[in-house]
Amino acid sequence: MTTDRIVRTMAGLMILLSLILAHLTGQADLAKPSWLWLTAFVGLNLFQSGITRFCPMDSILVKLGVRRAQ
């Protein structure tokens, strides 16, 4: 596993952990629709892209003509 993948995985895990802890302490209500679900989506996407090497934003940018990092 490369450092890039480890950073993505850990960043996603930290985002999800902070949301879970905020929900459990009553500081965030994830039962209601809110902008926190966008944060949860970003955290899940970071986590899965670190594990699977697939990132939807990366695919979109390549299709728009942006070169991949070397």
Coordinates of N, CA and C in Angstrom, one line a residue:
M1 N 0.8 -1.2 0.0 CA 0.0 0.0 0.0 C 0.9 1.2 0.0
T2 N 0.6 2.2 -0.8 CA 1.3 3.4 -1.0 C 0.9 4.5 0.1
T3 N 1.7 5.5 0.3 CA 1.4 6.5 1.2 C 0.1 7.2 0.8
D4 N -0.1 7.4 -0.5 CA -1.3 8.1 -0.9 C -2.5 7.3 -0.5
R5 N -2.5 6.0 -0.7 CA -3.7 5.2 -0.3 C -3.9 5.2 1.2
I6 N -2.8 5.2 2.0 CA -2.9 5.2 3.4 C -3.5 6.5 3.9
V7 N -3.0 7.6 3.3 CA -3.5 8.9 3.7 C -5.0 9.0 3.4
R8 N -5.5 8.6 2.2 CA -6.9 8.6 1.9 C -7.7 7.7 2.8
T9 N -7.2 6.6 3.1 CA -7.9 5.7 4.0 C -8.1 6.3 5.4
M10 N -7.0 6.8 5.9 CA -7.0 7.4 7.3 C -7.8 8.6 7.4
A11 N -7.8 9.5 6.3 CA -8.6 10.7 6.3 C -10.0 10.4 6.3
G12 N -10.4 9.4 5.5 CA -11.8 9.0 5.5 C -12.3 8.4 6.8
L13 N -11.4 7.6 7.4 CA -11.7 7.0 8.7 C -11.9 8.1 9.8
M14 N -11.0 9.1 9.8 CA -11.1 10.2 10.8 C -12.4 11.0 10.6
I15 N -12.8 11.3 9.3 CA -14.0 12.0 9.1 C -15.2 11.2 9.6
L16 N -15.3 9.9 9.3 CA -16.4 9.1 9.7 C -16.4 8.9 11.2
L17 N -15.2 8.8 11.8 CA -15.1 8.7 13.3 C -15.6 9.9 14.0
S18 N -15.2 11.1 13.4 CA -15.7 12.4 14.1 C -17.2 12.5 13.9
L19 N -17.8 12.1 12.8 CA -19.2 12.2 12.7 C -19.9 11.2 13.6
I20 N -19.4 10.0 13.8 CA -20.0 9.1 14.7 C -19.9 9.6 16.2
L21 N -18.8 10.1 16.5 CA -18.6 10.6 17.9 C -19.5 11.8 18.1
A22 N -19.6 12.7 17.2 CA -20.5 13.9 17.3 C -22.0 13.4 17.4
H23 N -22.4 12.4 16.7 CA -23.7 11.9 16.8 C -24.0 11.2 18.2
L24 N -23.0 10.4 18.6 CA -23.2 9.7 19.9 C -23.2 10.7 21.1
T25 N -22.5 11.8 21.0 CA -22.5 12.8 22.1 C -23.7 13.8 22.0
G26 N -24.5 13.7 21.0 CA -25.6 14.5 20.8 C -25.3 15.9 20.2
Q27 N -24.2 16.0 19.6 CA -23.8 17.3 19.0 C -24.3 17.4 17.6
A28 N -24.6 16.2 17.0 CA -25.0 16.2 15.6 C -26.1 15.1 15.5
D29 N -27.2 15.5 14.8 CA -28.3 14.5 14.7 C -28.3 14.0 13.2
L30 N -27.7 12.8 13.1 CA -27.6 12.2 11.7 C -29.0 11.6 11.3
A31 N -30.0 11.6 12.2 CA -31.2 11.0 11.8 C -32.0 11.9 10.9
K32 N -31.7 13.2 11.0 CA -32.4 14.2 10.1 C -31.5 14.5 8.9
P33 N -32.2 14.8 7.8 CA -31.4 15.2 6.6 C -30.7 16.5 6.9
S34 N -29.4 16.5 6.6 CA -28.6 17.7 6.8 C -27.4 17.7 5.9
W35 N -26.6 18.8 6.0 CA -25.4 18.8 5.3 C -24.3 17.9 5.8
L36 N -24.5 17.3 7.0 CA -23.6 16.3 7.5 C -23.5 15.1 6.7
W37 N -24.6 14.8 6.0 CA -24.6 13.6 5.1 C -23.6 13.8 3.9
L38 N -23.4 15.0 3.5 CA -22.3 15.3 2.5 C -20.9 15.0 3.1
T39 N -20.7 15.3 4.3 CA -19.5 15.0 5.0 C -19.3 13.5 5.1
A40 N -20.4 12.8 5.4 CA -20.3 11.4 5.5 C -20.0 10.7 4.2
F41 N -20.6 11.3 3.1 CA -20.3 10.8 1.8 C -18.8 11.0 1.4
V42 N -18.3 12.1 1.7 CA -16.9 12.4 1.4 C -16.0 11.5 2.2
G43 N -16.3 11.3 3.5 CA -15.5 10.3 4.3 C -15.6 8.9 3.8
L44 N -16.7 8.4 3.4 CA -16.9 7.1 2.9 C -16.1 7.0 1.5
N45 N -16.2 8.0 0.7 CA -15.5 8.0 -0.6 C -14.0 7.9 -0.4
L46 N -13.5 8.7 0.5 CA -12.1 8.7 0.8 C -11.6 7.3 1.3
F47 N -12.4 6.8 2.2 CA -12.1 5.5 2.8 C -12.0 4.4 1.7
Q48 N -13.1 4.3 0.9 CA -13.2 3.3 -0.1 C -12.2 3.5 -1.2
S49 N -11.8 4.7 -1.6 CA -10.8 5.0 -2.6 C -9.4 4.6 -2.1
G50 N -9.2 4.7 -0.8 CA -7.9 4.2 -0.3 C -7.8 2.7 -0.4
I51 N -8.9 2.0 -0.2 CA -8.9 0.6 -0.2 C -9.0 0.0 -1.6
T52 N -9.9 0.6 -2.5 CA -10.1 0.0 -3.8 C -9.3 0.6 -4.9
R53 N -8.7 1.8 -4.7 CA -8.0 2.6 -5.7 C -9.0 3.2 -6.8
F54 N -10.3 3.2 -6.5 CA -11.3 3.8 -7.4 C -11.8 5.1 -6.7
C55 N -11.7 6.2 -7.4 CA -12.2 7.5 -7.0 C -13.1 8.1 -8.1
P56 N -14.3 8.3 -7.8 CA -15.2 8.8 -8.9 C -14.8 10.2 -9.4
M57 N -14.3 11.0 -8.5 CA -13.8 12.4 -8.9 C -12.6 12.3 -9.8
D58 N -11.7 11.3 -9.5 CA -10.6 11.1 -10.4 C -11.0 10.7 -11.8
S59 N -12.0 9.8 -11.9 CA -12.5 9.4 -13.2 C -13.2 10.5 -13.9
I60 N -13.9 11.4 -13.2 CA -14.6 12.5 -13.9 C -13.5 13.5 -14.4
L61 N -12.5 13.8 -13.6 CA -11.4 14.7 -14.1 C -10.7 14.2 -15.3
V62 N -10.4 12.9 -15.3 CA -9.7 12.3 -16.5 C -10.6 12.5 -17.7
K63 N -11.9 12.2 -17.6 CA -12.8 12.4 -18.7 C -12.9 13.8 -19.2
L64 N -12.6 14.8 -18.3 CA -12.6 16.2 -18.7 C -11.3 16.6 -19.2
G65 N -10.3 15.7 -19.3 CA -9.0 16.1 -19.9 C -7.9 16.4 -19.0
V66 N -8.1 16.3 -17.7 CA -7.1 16.6 -16.7 C -6.1 15.4 -16.7
R67 N -4.8 15.7 -16.7 CA -3.8 14.6 -16.7 C -3.7 14.0 -15.3
R68 N -3.4 12.7 -15.2 CA -3.2 12.0 -13.9 C -1.9 12.4 -13.4
A69 N -1.8 12.3 -12.0 CA -0.5 12.6 -11.3 C 0.5 11.4 -11.6
Q70 N 1.7 11.8 -11.7 CA 2.7 10.7 -12.0 C 3.2 10.1 -10.7

